[in-house]
Amino acid sequence: MDFVQVSEEEGDEPIELPAEEDGTLLLSTLQAQFPGSCGLKYRNLDTKAVRGVRSNEGRLFPPSVDSGWGEYLYFCVFPKENKRKSDDNLENSTAKTKRIETRLRCTDLIVLGLPWKTTEESLREYFETYGEVLMAQIKKDTKSGQSKGFGFVRFGSYDAQMRVLSNRHLIDGRWCEVKVPNSKVNLFFPLNSEPTNPFHFQGMGHQVPCKVFVGRCTEDINSDDLREYFSKFGEVTDVFIPRPFRAFSFVTFLDPDVAQSLCGEDHIIKGVSVHVSNAAPKAEQNRNQQVQSYNYNSANSFGMHSYHPQGNHMNPGRNGHHRGNNQHSAHGGESSIIANNHSNIGTAGYGMGGNNYGGNSGGGYHNNSSNHSSGGNANRQDGGTQYNSRQANFHGMNQPHNGNVGGSNGWMNRGHLDMPNLQALGINSQGSSSSNQGQNMSNQSMLNLNSLPINPALVAAALNQWSLVGNQLQNQNQDQQGGNFLSWMAQNSGHANNFGGRKGSNNPNNPGANGMNKADNSGCNDPQNGNTGWSNQSSGSQNSVEKSNFL
DNA sequence: GTTGAGCGTT
């Protein structure tokens, strides 16, 4: 395979981009590394002049038919309107940082659901725990000066922004939603989702989808084919082919820009023209698929018991969760994560067949933003893939503990926000000594999922998602066992955030059952549950919760 | 004075 050395600007360190078999370089390949670029040029060594590279129909052609791309160093051409004056004005801005800024640019974030009493000062104060706050404003009624209950905030670093977007926020005693403005539907957590659906819990997802839909697949295109083919555009973190065969698949990239750059394109894989498009569901399918992904997620992430919905929003007709169990076995991993392997929670990742859910005391959710693959490669096994991509940026997160939402006044009454109602999930925390909680957690466990009066898959799913939070905590050294959801809960019960743990809990369904035990590992297969294959699992790949919401 | 889905007097 021929490689073309390309840099953003002349003199920069080049990146080697793979050329196609016919010797051309796909514009999409170029754009995957240099978003916004539209062509290439190089300096002719004889004439010293800069020459443009021929471009046609999304392909860039080598200067020479005989010697191909040669040893030239190519640099990018950007559309004129793309000449970023603002960037050019930045002092000490190297080409590299310019590119990073282009890709990882901060935007204003809207903060919805603010308490009336929140001031710009307190808003700023809250968000400063995440990083430098460049702007914090509350929108107010011009006459009365009364807050309208929302505001905007802007961070100095993209990293801080991502951390904020990936977190939930209790501001002055009220749970608030932070989003990119005008992003009507958060692809990860649709607005009209079921209020108790933990998968639609706000803020855990990316703002930019990493997953693409690959249509017109044939049955002989397997996940390896897809992975191999699409890897040339960027690191592929997941490939999912629905079974039974449905002529499409999903490919998830580490870099959402890569995913985006491919959308709308046709690609030839094994002689078949496939079409890449956004993985977002079609509008009319939205609702059903939300339910679907909800169920499937439960299954994908954990091998849970079979269960029947009891007053929750699960659809008994869709049973992806059972499939999930099969998949775990197929992965060679634990058939039941929660039940079978408590000690893994938050300390050694979720340990399923090569899938790293970002546990790992060392890596956690990535302490190094430049290394998207930190976070516990030690757990990685054949066929496994890293849990997260962009979320590798979430290093050293802060989890502010301010305000107090006690017991029944916590999640339950917040129908408009998609916060997980942990009480409803049956998650109890106990005691008030946070220092002991972590210990209990890991060594004894406090939660008997199968004894809970609720859907254990929901709990599992919540736990899965909250592994993010757990790792944040790890970074904060709050608890020696700290990197996990349960210890977080435990801490909260004794501190500020009480989400319906024992303290203040008045949920009769949760009398404080906390004996934890149970290592039931039934990765249960329910023969009556055919599945439609919308789940997120795929051979040799991990299943992430938030990503399934793209399905 | 109350309220709780939304999108910013730039």
XYZ file of C-alpha atoms (C1' of nucleotides) in Angstrom:
561
model
C 0.000 0.000 0.000
C 1.257 3.392 -0.932
C 1.322 6.132 1.630
C 1.194 9.810 1.022
C 2.906 12.162 3.394
C 0.637 15.045 4.161
C 0.833 17.923 6.563
C -1.636 20.657 7.164
C 0.809 23.358 6.230
C 4.133 23.271 4.567
C 6.800 22.508 7.062
C 4.574 20.724 9.516
C 5.219 17.190 10.489
C 3.497 15.043 7.907
C 1.001 12.289 8.471
C 1.130 9.291 6.207
C -2.185 8.697 4.554
C -2.974 5.448 2.812
C -3.632 5.607 -0.889
C -6.129 3.406 -2.639
C -5.255 0.413 -4.721
C -5.517 2.464 -7.849
C -2.984 4.883 -6.480
C -5.405 7.670 -5.759
C -5.934 9.214 -2.384
C -9.490 9.530 -1.238
C -10.484 12.999 -0.285
C -12.286 11.458 2.617
C -9.052 9.936 3.793
C -7.459 13.321 3.673
C -10.359 14.956 5.407
C -10.383 12.377 8.096
C -7.070 13.683 9.223
C -7.458 17.236 8.072
C -11.061 18.263 8.479
C -12.039 21.030 6.194
C -9.319 20.383 3.684
C -10.369 20.157 0.076
C -7.195 19.267 -1.736
C -3.470 18.881 -1.718
C -0.520 20.732 -3.066
C 3.180 20.182 -2.995
C 6.318 22.023 -3.857
C 7.910 21.103 -7.098
C 11.542 20.606 -6.314
C 12.671 21.672 -9.739
C 10.699 24.800 -10.219
C 10.313 25.582 -6.519
C 6.762 26.405 -7.293
C 3.805 24.981 -5.499
C 1.766 22.594 -7.532
C -1.740 21.502 -6.972
C -2.793 17.909 -6.960
C -5.434 16.882 -9.405
C -8.720 16.144 -7.771
C -11.810 14.617 -9.222
C -14.904 13.077 -7.727
C -13.540 12.717 -4.291
C -10.196 11.367 -5.359
C -6.816 12.939 -5.448
C -4.494 11.762 -8.154
C -0.747 11.322 -7.766
C 1.429 13.697 -9.758
C 3.054 10.926 -11.707
C 1.471 7.931 -13.302
C 4.737 6.083 -13.045
C 6.143 7.010 -9.703
C 2.897 7.732 -7.980
C 3.030 10.114 -5.082
C 6.793 9.951 -4.950
C 8.653 11.385 -2.035
C 6.951 14.704 -2.079
C 5.646 16.231 1.048
C 2.117 17.318 0.460
C 0.210 19.909 2.339
C -3.411 20.697 2.561
C -5.520 23.070 0.625
C -8.419 24.615 2.466
C -11.308 26.452 0.936
C -10.781 30.151 1.049
C -13.692 30.741 3.308
C -12.145 28.180 5.542
C -9.166 30.338 6.111
C -9.747 30.833 9.718
C -8.888 34.372 10.447
C -9.673 34.018 14.047
C -7.234 31.204 14.234
C -4.650 33.096 12.344
C -4.912 35.826 14.853
C -4.109 33.534 17.648
C -0.666 34.137 18.808
C 1.738 31.277 19.085
C -0.685 29.130 17.262
C 0.988 26.310 15.460
C -0.656 24.507 12.643
C -1.174 21.587 14.868
C -2.930 23.480 17.558
C -4.958 25.184 14.939
C -6.191 21.860 13.771
C -6.974 20.800 17.250
C -8.835 23.982 17.839
C -10.750 23.413 14.686
C -11.764 20.010 15.748
C -12.111 20.547 19.431
C -13.500 23.970 19.567
C -15.402 25.172 22.560
C -18.897 26.369 22.083
C -21.274 28.113 24.358
C -23.241 25.620 26.314
C -26.778 26.143 27.377
C -27.681 25.314 30.919
C -31.320 24.466 31.261
C -33.363 24.047 34.341
C -31.497 26.418 36.549
C -33.105 27.332 39.805
C -34.593 30.767 39.823
C -32.203 31.752 42.491
C -29.045 30.879 40.638
C -26.945 33.885 39.837
C -24.271 34.309 37.251
C -21.794 34.238 40.056
C -22.996 30.986 41.475
C -23.270 29.533 38.009
C -19.709 30.436 37.306
C -18.613 29.179 40.642
C -20.215 25.852 39.993
C -18.679 25.329 36.600
C -15.263 26.523 37.584
C -14.786 23.166 39.205
C -14.496 21.836 35.676
C -12.098 24.365 34.303
C -11.730 27.933 33.318
C -15.056 29.585 32.719
C -14.890 32.291 30.119
C -18.492 33.271 30.345
C -21.411 32.469 32.542
C -24.683 34.206 32.088
C -28.215 33.820 33.252
C -30.993 34.844 30.982
C -33.345 37.120 32.791
C -36.555 38.886 32.229
C -35.629 42.345 31.137
C -38.229 44.017 33.267
C -38.196 42.083 36.442
C -34.668 40.840 36.277
C -35.997 37.461 37.235
C -34.040 34.518 35.919
C -35.662 32.651 33.113
C -34.203 29.492 34.430
C -31.539 28.994 31.873
C -28.229 30.413 30.976
C -25.083 29.949 29.029
C -21.617 29.035 29.937
C -18.426 28.856 27.966
C -15.278 27.088 28.898
C -11.722 27.833 28.078
C -10.874 24.311 27.138
C -12.600 21.700 25.124
C -11.638 19.211 27.710
C -13.598 21.046 30.339
C -16.487 21.370 27.955
C -16.559 17.672 27.316
C -16.410 16.916 30.958
C -19.320 19.181 31.567
C -21.301 17.675 28.750
C -20.613 14.246 30.062
C -21.739 14.969 33.526
C -24.881 15.649 35.368
C -25.157 18.860 37.214
C -26.698 19.730 40.476
C -26.652 23.468 40.602
C -27.963 25.243 43.629
C -30.011 22.244 44.495
C -31.534 21.536 41.159
C -30.594 19.150 38.430
C -29.761 21.003 35.318
C -29.213 19.965 31.782
C -26.197 21.187 29.897
C -26.210 20.921 26.151
C -24.841 22.425 23.043
C -27.373 25.105 22.159
C -29.960 24.271 19.571
C -29.050 20.667 19.502
C -32.657 19.725 19.378
C -32.247 16.142 20.188
C -29.254 14.859 21.867
C -28.581 11.789 19.824
C -27.570 9.982 22.858
C -30.379 11.017 25.057
C -33.413 12.062 23.123
C -35.561 14.623 24.779
C -38.731 12.632 24.571
C -37.282 9.608 26.169
C -38.889 7.821 28.982
C -38.186 9.660 32.173
C -36.883 6.692 34.023
C -34.934 5.290 31.177
C -31.380 5.342 32.369
C -30.062 5.199 28.886
C -31.430 8.555 28.201
C -29.871 9.988 31.215
C -28.550 13.237 30.034
C -25.028 14.127 29.483
C -23.327 10.826 29.186
C -22.961 10.879 25.496
C -20.922 12.541 22.910
C -22.189 15.549 21.181
C -20.737 14.307 17.981
C -21.660 10.850 16.846
C -18.832 8.426 16.334
C -21.017 5.824 14.769
C -21.993 5.558 11.150
C -24.598 3.500 9.440
C -23.292 1.380 6.613
C -26.019 0.475 4.199
C -26.176 -1.939 1.282
C -23.996 -4.457 3.013
C -23.972 -7.957 1.693
C -23.905 -10.969 3.856
C -20.334 -11.799 3.068
C -19.098 -8.530 4.460
C -18.192 -9.474 7.958
C -17.120 -7.333 10.844
C -13.481 -7.929 10.109
C -13.960 -6.717 6.580
C -15.641 -3.605 7.808
C -13.094 -3.013 10.476
C -10.224 -3.500 8.115
C -11.671 -1.325 5.446
C -12.714 1.557 7.632
C -9.602 1.499 9.732
C -7.778 3.325 7.026
C -9.830 6.369 7.816
C -9.272 6.242 11.491
C -9.345 3.908 14.417
C -12.427 1.786 14.465
C -13.675 1.100 17.944
C -16.680 -0.983 17.161
C -18.350 -2.820 14.359
C -21.816 -4.117 14.679
C -23.633 -6.238 12.183
C -27.223 -6.954 13.108
C -28.163 -10.583 13.071
C -29.990 -11.957 11.325
C -28.622 -10.309 8.287
C -30.277 -7.057 7.467
C -28.020 -5.556 4.875
C -26.597 -2.874 7.054
C -24.125 -2.479 9.815
C -22.670 0.093 12.112
C -19.110 1.194 12.390
C -17.931 3.302 15.260
C -14.816 5.369 15.069
C -12.666 6.681 17.785
C -12.778 10.074 16.213
C -16.228 11.462 15.518
C -14.747 13.648 12.840
C -13.752 10.586 10.928
C -17.251 9.251 11.249
C -18.706 12.495 10.043
C -16.322 12.778 7.177
C -17.495 9.463 5.836
C -21.156 10.192 6.015
C -22.814 10.459 2.670
C -20.125 8.551 0.893
C -20.169 5.362 -1.034
C -17.403 2.902 -0.451
C -16.509 -0.300 -2.116
C -15.904 -3.194 0.205
C -15.271 -6.612 -1.256
C -16.559 -5.324 -4.531
C -19.786 -4.130 -3.016
C -20.783 -0.518 -2.967
C -21.923 0.329 0.495
C -23.309 3.620 1.604
C -22.214 5.382 4.734
C -24.593 7.659 6.494
C -25.465 8.994 9.852
C -26.318 6.369 12.388
C -29.116 8.423 13.827
C -32.464 6.769 13.611
C -35.016 7.899 11.170
C -37.571 10.185 12.694
C -40.511 7.871 12.483
C -38.490 5.073 13.916
C -37.310 7.152 16.738
C -39.582 6.045 19.406
C -39.499 2.400 18.784
C -35.830 2.392 18.443
C -35.361 4.243 21.611
C -37.168 1.482 23.298
C -35.174 -1.016 21.425
C -31.862 0.394 22.201
C -32.952 0.686 25.739
C -33.629 -2.969 25.979
C -30.721 -4.085 24.049
C -28.416 -2.056 26.018
C -29.491 -3.762 29.090
C -28.525 -6.932 27.522
C -25.415 -5.912 25.825
C -23.708 -4.701 28.798
C -24.617 -7.309 31.269
C -25.721 -10.806 31.312
C -28.697 -10.342 33.472
C -31.470 -12.526 34.497
C -34.417 -12.766 32.392
C -37.082 -10.589 33.772
C -40.460 -9.303 33.029
C -41.279 -5.681 33.080
C -42.966 -4.534 36.175
C -44.225 -1.075 35.881
C -41.298 0.074 33.963
C -41.028 1.085 30.409
C -39.585 -2.027 29.013
C -41.317 -3.569 26.124
C -41.787 -7.239 26.677
C -41.964 -7.814 22.990
C -38.421 -6.787 22.438
C -35.903 -8.779 24.148
C -32.515 -7.828 23.173
C -31.313 -8.291 26.652
C -31.390 -11.993 26.342
C -29.352 -11.900 23.320
C -26.801 -10.022 25.219
C -26.137 -12.928 27.395
C -25.425 -15.096 24.506
C -23.060 -12.612 23.236
C -21.093 -12.506 26.351
C -20.565 -16.137 26.177
C -19.543 -15.830 22.632
C -17.034 -13.295 23.632
C -15.548 -15.680 26.007
C -16.169 -13.285 28.780
C -18.157 -13.449 31.915
C -21.684 -14.376 31.308
C -22.872 -12.117 34.005
C -21.015 -9.076 34.923
C -22.778 -7.564 37.806
C -23.821 -10.698 39.448
C -20.816 -12.696 38.821
C -18.033 -10.381 39.310
C -18.682 -7.761 41.834
C -15.135 -7.112 42.587
C -14.619 -5.958 39.112
C -16.882 -3.042 39.409
C -14.851 -0.020 39.182
C -11.580 -1.614 39.903
C -10.735 -3.702 36.979
C -13.141 -2.647 34.367
C -16.162 -4.670 33.616
C -14.060 -7.441 32.454
C -16.161 -8.896 29.811
C -14.524 -10.835 27.091
C -11.952 -8.404 26.086
C -14.116 -5.432 26.423
C -12.666 -2.753 28.461
C -15.240 -0.672 30.099
C -12.797 1.758 31.326
C -12.357 0.499 34.792
C -8.826 -0.248 35.682
C -7.407 1.572 38.530
C -4.565 2.843 36.508
C -6.253 4.124 33.485
C -9.743 4.660 34.555
C -11.425 6.878 32.200
C -8.203 8.036 30.883
C -5.882 10.204 32.686
C -4.184 11.298 29.610
C -6.203 13.172 27.145
C -3.698 12.640 24.426
C -3.881 8.951 24.751
C -7.217 7.742 23.746
C -6.270 4.252 24.481
C -5.072 4.529 27.994
C -7.729 3.372 30.387
C -6.822 -0.157 30.962
C -5.346 -1.809 28.023
C -4.180 -4.407 30.389
C -7.658 -5.762 30.316
C -7.840 -5.876 26.660
C -8.099 -9.215 25.071
C -8.265 -10.558 21.634
C -11.053 -9.085 19.745
C -11.743 -6.634 22.442
C -11.938 -3.007 21.935
C -11.682 -0.033 24.097
C -14.823 1.240 25.579
C -14.582 4.810 24.777
C -13.276 7.118 22.242
C -13.836 10.722 22.813
C -14.459 10.116 26.387
C -10.855 9.476 26.727
C -10.756 13.137 27.273
C -12.601 12.875 30.495
C -9.637 12.730 32.664
C -9.597 13.865 36.162
C -13.181 14.777 36.208
C -14.661 16.588 39.043
C -17.861 15.597 40.540
C -19.039 18.551 42.449
C -20.948 17.805 45.533
C -23.056 20.715 46.320
C -26.608 21.161 47.087
C -28.784 18.511 48.425
C -31.512 16.603 46.825
C -32.873 14.482 49.476
C -34.753 11.287 49.137
C -38.128 11.719 47.681
C -37.392 15.168 46.548
C -34.566 14.014 44.415
C -35.029 12.267 41.166
C -38.607 11.404 41.481
C -40.052 14.773 40.880
C -38.048 15.712 37.905
C -40.039 14.369 35.127
C -38.717 16.623 32.498
C -35.169 15.652 33.016
C -33.956 12.291 32.095
C -32.174 11.575 35.240
C -32.143 8.040 36.385
C -34.365 7.561 39.276
C -32.058 5.512 41.333
C -34.614 4.875 43.907
C -36.795 3.463 41.282
C -33.851 1.521 40.104
C -33.631 -0.001 43.488
C -30.252 1.268 44.307
C -29.791 1.855 47.937
C -26.909 3.302 49.631
C -26.417 2.749 53.241
C -24.865 4.378 56.178
C -23.248 7.697 56.230
C -19.634 6.844 56.441
C -18.266 7.198 53.045
C -14.967 5.814 54.030
C -16.467 2.472 54.631
C -18.681 2.354 51.710
C -16.113 1.694 49.164
C -14.847 -1.153 51.150
C -18.221 -2.657 51.453
C -18.764 -2.181 47.879
C -15.947 -4.044 46.522
C -15.520 -6.688 49.058
C -18.994 -7.527 50.018
C -21.088 -5.636 47.652
C -24.189 -3.998 48.840
C -26.582 -4.675 46.161
C -28.484 -7.714 45.304
C -29.663 -6.904 41.897
C -31.804 -9.892 41.591
C -33.597 -9.255 44.805
C -34.549 -5.761 43.882
C -38.130 -4.952 43.224
C -37.211 -3.507 39.930
C -35.739 -4.410 36.684
C -32.193 -5.520 37.359
C -31.186 -4.667 33.879
C -31.933 -1.076 34.621
C -29.666 -1.136 37.555
C -27.044 -2.832 35.539
C -27.339 -0.297 32.850
C -27.099 2.525 35.273
C -24.069 0.983 36.781
C -22.524 0.588 33.463
C -23.010 4.166 32.591
C -21.872 5.328 35.888
C -18.601 3.639 35.531
C -17.679 6.966 34.081
C -18.476 8.676 37.266
C -16.670 6.053 39.156
C -13.517 6.703 37.390
C -13.778 10.324 37.952
C -13.928 9.622 41.562
C -10.930 7.512 41.319
C -9.033 10.411 40.078
C -10.125 12.367 43.010
C -8.905 9.814 45.406
C -12.084 9.929 47.300
C -12.083 6.379 48.219
C -9.520 3.719 47.991
C -12.001 1.565 46.209
C -13.591 4.559 44.913
C -13.813 4.207 41.227
C -17.264 2.955 40.991
C -20.820 3.840 40.943
C -21.828 2.278 44.151
C -19.236 3.925 46.233
C -20.215 7.123 44.642
C -23.713 6.481 45.722
C -22.568 5.618 49.125
C -20.664 8.772 49.404
C -23.562 10.743 48.325
C -25.798 9.227 50.835
C -23.612 10.560 53.492
C -22.975 13.802 51.861
C -24.646 16.214 49.693
C -26.293 14.359 46.920
C -28.848 12.018 48.116
C -30.569 10.292 45.321
C -32.912 8.308 47.334
C -30.512 6.242 49.152
C -31.492 5.159 52.580
C -31.074 8.544 53.959
C -34.162 10.434 53.284
C -35.573 7.668 51.280
C -39.198 7.045 51.688
C -39.583 4.500 49.071
C -41.393 1.573 50.571
C -39.926 -0.651 47.973
C -36.530 0.024 49.257
C -36.456 -0.689 52.912
C -32.772 -0.583 52.850
C -32.023 -3.900 51.422
C -28.395 -3.839 51.054
C -27.082 -7.122 51.785
C -25.280 -7.843 48.849
C -24.390 -11.086 48.001
C -25.381 -12.869 45.152
C -23.110 -14.062 42.658
C -25.678 -15.515 40.526
C -24.254 -15.624 37.157
C -27.044 -16.738 35.093
C -26.420 -15.391 31.765
C -29.862 -16.385 31.013
C -31.131 -17.332 27.677
C -34.744 -17.153 27.113
C -35.815 -19.195 24.166
C -38.999 -17.312 23.734
C -37.207 -14.181 23.070
C -36.261 -13.882 19.566
C -34.492 -10.713 18.973
C -34.415 -8.380 16.145
C -30.801 -7.826 16.289
C -30.817 -4.203 17.027
C -28.506 -4.615 19.831
C -25.087 -3.288 19.912
C -23.054 -6.323 20.316
C -20.863 -7.656 17.663
C -18.282 -10.255 17.513
C -15.090 -9.133 18.944
C -16.303 -5.789 19.875
C -17.546 -4.086 22.873
C -20.953 -2.812 23.554
C -21.327 0.593 24.842
C -24.422 1.984 26.233
C -24.590 5.378 24.806
C -23.728 4.306 21.388
C -26.709 2.113 21.116
C -28.888 5.062 21.225
C -27.856 5.792 17.723
C -29.441 2.747 16.468
C -45.306 37.387 44.833
C -46.356 32.178 41.072
C -43.491 28.754 37.243
C -40.097 24.418 34.963
C -40.088 23.787 28.688
C -36.971 25.912 26.257
C -32.374 28.265 23.048
C -29.155 33.771 23.821
C -31.590 42.065 23.216
C -24.591 40.314 21.125
